[in-house]
């Protein structure tokens, strides 16, 4: 059994860690509240824009719009993986990396694949492996802005239009709730408009100025930026939620560990006192003899 001094030192250490995890939980909860408000504002606009693109795309020739046109060959694949820059968030980063590896091994066989990595954790993992990294972004999640989404989307479009990639996928954590995050794989290029049900309203023809092709030409880049922006916000919200949950569990575990160590400490102290009393009694008996 460890000494009383060692147990006291360990209890003090666990208490210090408990204070850190409790503070990190409060910080994560504050950041989550802001991120959650941002994603709830962004989702309706992204969904409405996606439906608008789908309606317009049904009325145009896709070959006139390079970002809508599906290439005949699909040998070069670009995968953008969104992870976090920091750890201490449970299985948040591990789930994304695991999903990416599964996608690489099962969906991209006999194809040339390059990775575009957002977040330090994904980069640290894949740079030590055999996978080719085309681009890397880090350290902008603390002050995430719409300009970041524009810069990333511009590069994706350039890679696609210059035929570096025939398809581009996004792998990210979708913020379902505070306790639940789901890793999704989403094709972002070429744009495949969502299928929407035919209604009488859709059959109404509109007047477009200057033309439907020009309108769609302006809307498609905006749609891509909004979609990348939404995925970044989803990932940030999911990361803060995962970190808050992980720190809450760590704080509870620290409480349980302190209780167990305190019990061990009391037993060790009681055993020490009993031993000393036995030695005193034995000494007194020896003197009497």
Coordinates of N, CA and C in Angstrom, one line a residue, residues 75-206:
X75 N -11.3 9.5 -62.2 CA -10.0 8.8 -61.6 C -9.3 9.6 -60.6
X76 N -9.6 10.9 -60.5 CA -8.9 11.7 -59.5 C -9.9 12.3 -58.5
X77 N -9.6 11.9 -57.3 CA -10.6 12.3 -56.2 C -9.9 13.2 -55.2
X78 N -10.6 14.3 -54.8 CA -10.1 15.2 -53.8 C -11.0 15.0 -52.6
X79 N -10.5 14.8 -51.4 CA -11.2 14.6 -50.2 C -10.8 15.7 -49.2
X80 N -11.8 16.5 -48.8 CA -11.5 17.5 -47.8 C -12.0 17.0 -46.4
X81 N -11.1 16.9 -45.5 CA -11.3 16.3 -44.2 C -11.3 17.4 -43.1
X82 N -12.3 17.6 -42.4 CA -12.4 18.7 -41.4 C -12.3 18.1 -40.0
X83 N -11.1 18.3 -39.4 CA -10.9 17.9 -38.0 C -10.7 19.1 -37.1
X84 N -10.4 18.9 -35.9 CA -10.1 20.0 -35.0 C -8.6 20.3 -34.9
X85 N -8.2 21.4 -34.3 CA -6.8 21.8 -34.1 C -6.3 21.3 -32.7
X86 N -7.2 21.0 -31.8 CA -6.8 20.5 -30.5 C -7.6 19.3 -30.1
X87 N -7.0 18.6 -29.1 CA -7.6 17.4 -28.6 C -8.5 17.6 -27.4
X88 N -8.6 16.7 -26.5 CA -9.4 16.7 -25.3 C -10.9 16.9 -25.6
X89 N -11.3 16.3 -26.7 CA -12.7 16.4 -27.1 C -13.3 15.0 -27.4
X90 N -12.9 14.0 -26.6 CA -13.4 12.7 -26.7 C -13.0 12.0 -28.1
X91 N -13.9 11.4 -28.7 CA -13.6 10.7 -30.0 C -14.0 11.5 -31.2
X92 N -14.1 12.8 -31.0 CA -14.4 13.7 -32.1 C -13.5 13.5 -33.3
X93 N -12.2 13.7 -33.1 CA -11.2 13.6 -34.2 C -11.0 12.1 -34.7
X94 N -11.1 11.2 -33.7 CA -10.9 9.8 -34.1 C -12.0 9.3 -35.0
X95 N -13.2 9.7 -34.7 CA -14.3 9.3 -35.6 C -14.2 9.8 -37.0
X96 N -13.7 11.0 -37.2 CA -13.5 11.5 -38.5 C -12.4 10.8 -39.3
X97 N -11.3 10.6 -38.6 CA -10.2 9.9 -39.2 C -10.6 8.4 -39.5
X98 N -11.3 7.8 -38.7 CA -11.8 6.4 -38.9 C -12.7 6.4 -40.1
X99 N -13.6 7.3 -40.2 CA -14.5 7.4 -41.4 C -13.8 7.7 -42.7
X100 N -12.8 8.5 -42.6 CA -11.9 8.8 -43.8 C -11.2 7.6 -44.3
X101 N -10.6 6.9 -43.3 CA -9.9 5.6 -43.7 C -10.8 4.6 -44.3
X102 N -12.0 4.5 -43.8 CA -13.0 3.5 -44.4 C -13.3 4.0 -45.8
X103 N -13.6 5.3 -46.0 CA -13.9 5.8 -47.3 C -12.8 5.5 -48.3
X104 N -11.5 5.8 -47.8 CA -10.4 5.6 -48.7 C -10.2 4.1 -49.1
X105 N -10.4 3.2 -48.2 CA -10.2 1.8 -48.4 C -11.3 1.1 -49.2
X106 N -12.5 1.7 -49.1 CA -13.7 1.0 -49.7 C -14.3 1.7 -50.9
X107 N -14.2 3.0 -51.0 CA -14.9 3.8 -52.0 C -13.9 4.4 -53.1
X108 N -12.7 4.4 -52.9 CA -11.7 5.1 -53.8 C -10.7 4.1 -54.3
X109 N -11.0 2.8 -54.4 CA -10.0 1.9 -55.0 C -9.7 2.2 -56.4
X110 N -8.5 2.0 -56.8 CA -8.0 2.2 -58.2 C -8.2 3.6 -58.7
X111 N -8.2 4.5 -57.7 CA -8.3 6.0 -58.1 C -7.2 6.7 -57.4
X112 N -6.8 7.8 -58.0 CA -5.8 8.7 -57.4 C -6.5 9.7 -56.5
X113 N -6.0 9.6 -55.2 CA -6.7 10.4 -54.2 C -5.7 11.4 -53.6
X114 N -6.2 12.6 -53.4 CA -5.4 13.6 -52.6 C -6.3 14.2 -51.6
X115 N -5.6 14.5 -50.4 CA -6.4 15.0 -49.3 C -6.2 16.5 -49.1
X116 N -7.3 17.2 -48.8 CA -7.2 18.6 -48.4 C -7.6 18.6 -46.9
X117 N -6.7 19.0 -46.0 CA -7.0 18.8 -44.6 C -7.2 20.1 -43.9
X118 N -8.3 20.2 -43.1 CA -8.6 21.4 -42.3 C -8.5 20.9 -40.9
X119 N -7.6 21.5 -40.1 CA -7.4 21.1 -38.7 C -6.1 20.4 -38.5
X120 N -5.4 20.7 -37.4 CA -4.1 20.1 -37.1 C -4.1 18.6 -36.8
X121 N -5.2 18.1 -36.2 CA -5.2 16.7 -35.8 C -5.3 15.8 -37.0
X122 N -6.0 16.2 -38.1 CA -6.1 15.4 -39.3 C -4.7 15.4 -40.0
X123 N -4.1 16.6 -40.0 CA -2.8 16.7 -40.7 C -1.7 15.9 -40.0
X124 N -1.7 16.0 -38.6 CA -0.7 15.2 -37.9 C -0.8 13.7 -38.1
X125 N -2.1 13.2 -38.3 CA -2.3 11.8 -38.6 C -1.9 11.4 -40.0
X126 N -2.4 12.1 -41.0 CA -2.2 11.7 -42.4 C -0.8 12.0 -42.9
X127 N -0.1 12.9 -42.3 CA 1.2 13.3 -42.9 C 2.2 12.1 -42.6
X128 N 1.9 11.3 -41.6 CA 2.8 10.2 -41.3 C 2.4 8.9 -42.1
X129 N 1.4 9.0 -42.9 CA 1.0 7.9 -43.7 C 1.3 8.1 -45.2
X130 N 0.9 7.1 -46.0 CA 1.2 7.1 -47.4 C 0.4 8.0 -48.3
X131 N -0.6 8.7 -47.7 CA -1.6 9.5 -48.4 C -1.0 10.8 -48.9
X132 N -1.4 11.2 -50.1 CA -0.9 12.5 -50.6 C -1.7 13.6 -50.2
X133 N -1.1 14.7 -49.6 CA -1.8 15.9 -49.1 C -1.6 17.0 -50.1
X134 N -2.7 17.5 -50.7 CA -2.7 18.6 -51.6 C -2.6 19.9 -50.9
X135 N -3.4 20.1 -49.8 CA -3.4 21.4 -49.2 C -3.7 21.2 -47.7
X136 N -3.4 22.2 -46.9 CA -3.6 22.1 -45.4 C -3.9 23.4 -44.8
X137 N -5.0 23.4 -44.0 CA -5.4 24.7 -43.3 C -5.4 24.4 -41.8
X138 N -5.0 25.4 -41.0 CA -5.1 25.2 -39.6 C -5.1 26.5 -38.9
X139 N -5.5 26.5 -37.6 CA -5.5 27.6 -36.7 C -6.4 28.8 -37.1
X140 N -7.6 28.5 -37.8 CA -8.5 29.5 -38.0 C -9.9 29.2 -37.4
X141 N -10.0 28.1 -36.6 CA -11.3 27.8 -35.9 C -11.6 28.7 -34.7
X142 N -10.5 29.3 -34.1 CA -10.8 30.1 -33.0 C -11.5 31.4 -33.4
X143 N -11.1 31.9 -34.6 CA -11.7 33.1 -35.2 C -12.2 32.8 -36.6
X144 N -13.1 31.9 -36.7 CA -13.7 31.4 -38.0 C -14.5 32.5 -38.6
X145 N -14.2 32.8 -39.8 CA -15.0 33.9 -40.5 C -15.4 33.4 -41.9
X146 N -16.3 34.1 -42.5 CA -16.9 33.7 -43.8 C -15.8 33.8 -44.9
X147 N -14.8 34.7 -44.6 CA -13.7 34.8 -45.6 C -12.9 33.5 -45.7
X148 N -12.8 32.7 -44.6 CA -12.1 31.4 -44.7 C -12.9 30.5 -45.6
X149 N -14.2 30.5 -45.5 CA -15.0 29.6 -46.4 C -14.8 30.0 -47.9
X150 N -14.7 31.3 -48.2 CA -14.5 31.8 -49.5 C -13.2 31.4 -50.1
X151 N -12.1 31.5 -49.2 CA -10.8 31.1 -49.7 C -10.7 29.6 -50.0
X152 N -11.3 28.8 -49.1 CA -11.3 27.4 -49.3 C -12.1 27.0 -50.6
X153 N -13.3 27.6 -50.7 CA -14.1 27.2 -51.9 C -13.4 27.7 -53.2
X154 N -12.8 28.8 -53.2 CA -12.1 29.2 -54.4 C -11.0 28.2 -54.8
X155 N -10.3 27.7 -53.9 CA -9.3 26.7 -54.2 C -9.9 25.4 -54.7
X156 N -11.0 25.0 -54.1 CA -11.7 23.7 -54.5 C -12.1 23.9 -56.0
X157 N -12.7 25.0 -56.3 CA -13.2 25.3 -57.6 C -12.1 25.3 -58.6
X158 N -11.0 25.9 -58.2 CA -9.8 26.0 -59.1 C -9.3 24.6 -59.4
X159 N -9.2 23.8 -58.4 CA -8.7 22.4 -58.6 C -9.6 21.6 -59.5
X160 N -10.9 21.8 -59.3 CA -11.9 21.1 -60.1 C -11.9 21.6 -61.6
X161 N -11.9 22.9 -61.8 CA -11.9 23.4 -63.1 C -10.6 23.2 -63.9
X162 N -9.5 23.1 -63.2 CA -8.2 22.8 -63.8 C -8.0 21.3 -64.0
X163 N -9.0 20.5 -63.6 CA -9.0 19.0 -63.8 C -7.9 18.3 -62.9
X164 N -7.6 18.9 -61.8 CA -6.8 18.2 -60.8 C -7.7 17.2 -60.1
X165 N -9.0 17.5 -60.0 CA -9.9 16.5 -59.4 C -11.1 16.4 -60.3
X166 N -11.6 15.1 -60.4 CA -12.9 14.9 -61.1 C -14.0 14.9 -60.1
X167 N -13.8 14.7 -58.8 CA -14.8 14.7 -57.8 C -14.1 15.2 -56.5
X168 N -14.9 16.0 -55.8 CA -14.5 16.5 -54.5 C -15.5 16.1 -53.4
X169 N -15.0 15.5 -52.3 CA -15.9 15.1 -51.2 C -15.5 15.9 -49.9
X170 N -16.5 16.1 -49.1 CA -16.3 16.7 -47.7 C -16.6 15.6 -46.7
X171 N -15.7 15.5 -45.7 CA -15.9 14.6 -44.6 C -15.9 15.4 -43.3
X172 N -17.0 15.5 -42.6 CA -17.0 16.4 -41.4 C -18.0 15.8 -40.4
X173 N -18.0 16.4 -39.2 CA -18.9 16.0 -38.2 C -20.2 16.9 -38.2
X174 N -21.3 16.3 -38.4 CA -22.6 17.0 -38.4 C -23.1 17.2 -37.0
X175 N -23.4 18.4 -36.6 CA -23.9 18.7 -35.2 C -25.4 18.3 -35.1
X176 N -25.7 17.1 -34.6 CA -27.0 16.7 -34.5 C -27.7 17.2 -33.2
X177 N -26.9 17.1 -32.1 CA -27.4 17.6 -30.8 C -26.1 17.7 -29.9
X178 N -26.3 18.2 -28.7 CA -25.2 18.4 -27.8 C -24.5 17.1 -27.5
X179 N -25.3 16.0 -27.4 CA -24.8 14.7 -27.1 C -24.5 13.8 -28.3
X180 N -24.9 14.2 -29.4 CA -24.8 13.4 -30.6 C -24.2 14.2 -31.8
X181 N -23.1 13.6 -32.3 CA -22.5 14.2 -33.6 C -22.3 13.0 -34.6
X182 N -22.6 13.3 -35.8 CA -22.6 12.2 -36.8 C -21.6 12.6 -37.9
X183 N -20.7 11.7 -38.3 CA -19.7 11.9 -39.3 C -20.4 11.7 -40.7
X184 N -20.3 12.7 -41.6 CA -21.0 12.6 -42.9 C -19.9 12.7 -44.0
X185 N -20.2 12.0 -45.1 CA -19.4 12.1 -46.3 C -20.3 12.8 -47.4
X186 N -19.9 13.9 -47.9 CA -20.8 14.7 -48.8 C -20.0 15.0 -50.1
X187 N -20.6 14.7 -51.2 CA -20.0 15.1 -52.5 C -20.3 16.6 -52.7
X188 N -19.3 17.4 -52.9 CA -19.6 18.9 -53.2 C -19.3 19.3 -54.6
X189 N -18.4 18.6 -55.3 CA -18.2 18.8 -56.7 C -18.0 17.5 -57.5
X190 N -18.6 17.4 -58.7 CA -19.5 18.4 -59.3 C -20.8 18.4 -58.5
X191 N -21.5 19.5 -58.6 CA -22.7 19.7 -57.9 C -23.8 18.8 -58.5
X192 N -24.4 18.0 -57.6 CA -25.5 17.2 -58.0 C -26.7 17.7 -57.3
X193 N -27.6 18.5 -57.9 CA -28.7 19.1 -57.3 C -29.6 18.0 -56.6
X194 N -30.1 18.4 -55.5 CA -31.0 17.5 -54.7 C -32.3 17.3 -55.5
X195 N -32.9 16.1 -55.3 CA -34.1 15.8 -56.0 C -35.3 16.3 -55.1
X196 N -36.1 17.1 -55.8 CA -37.3 17.7 -55.1 C -38.5 17.2 -55.8
X197 N -39.6 17.2 -55.0 CA -40.9 16.7 -55.6 C -41.4 17.7 -56.5
X198 N -42.0 17.2 -57.6 CA -42.7 18.1 -58.5 C -44.0 18.7 -57.9
X199 N -44.1 20.0 -58.0 CA -45.4 20.6 -57.5 C -45.9 21.6 -58.6
X200 N -47.1 22.0 -58.4 CA -47.6 23.0 -59.4 C -46.8 24.3 -59.4
X201 N -46.3 24.6 -58.2 CA -45.5 25.9 -58.1 C -44.2 25.7 -59.0
X202 N -43.6 24.5 -59.0 CA -42.4 24.3 -59.8 C -42.7 24.4 -61.3
X203 N -43.9 24.1 -61.7 CA -44.2 24.2 -63.2 C -44.4 25.6 -63.7
X204 N -44.5 26.5 -62.8 CA -44.6 27.9 -63.2 C -43.3 28.4 -63.8
X205 N -43.4 29.0 -64.9 CA -42.2 29.6 -65.6 C -42.0 31.0 -65.1
X206 N -40.7 31.4 -65.0 CA -40.4 32.8 -64.6 C -39.7 33.5 -65.6

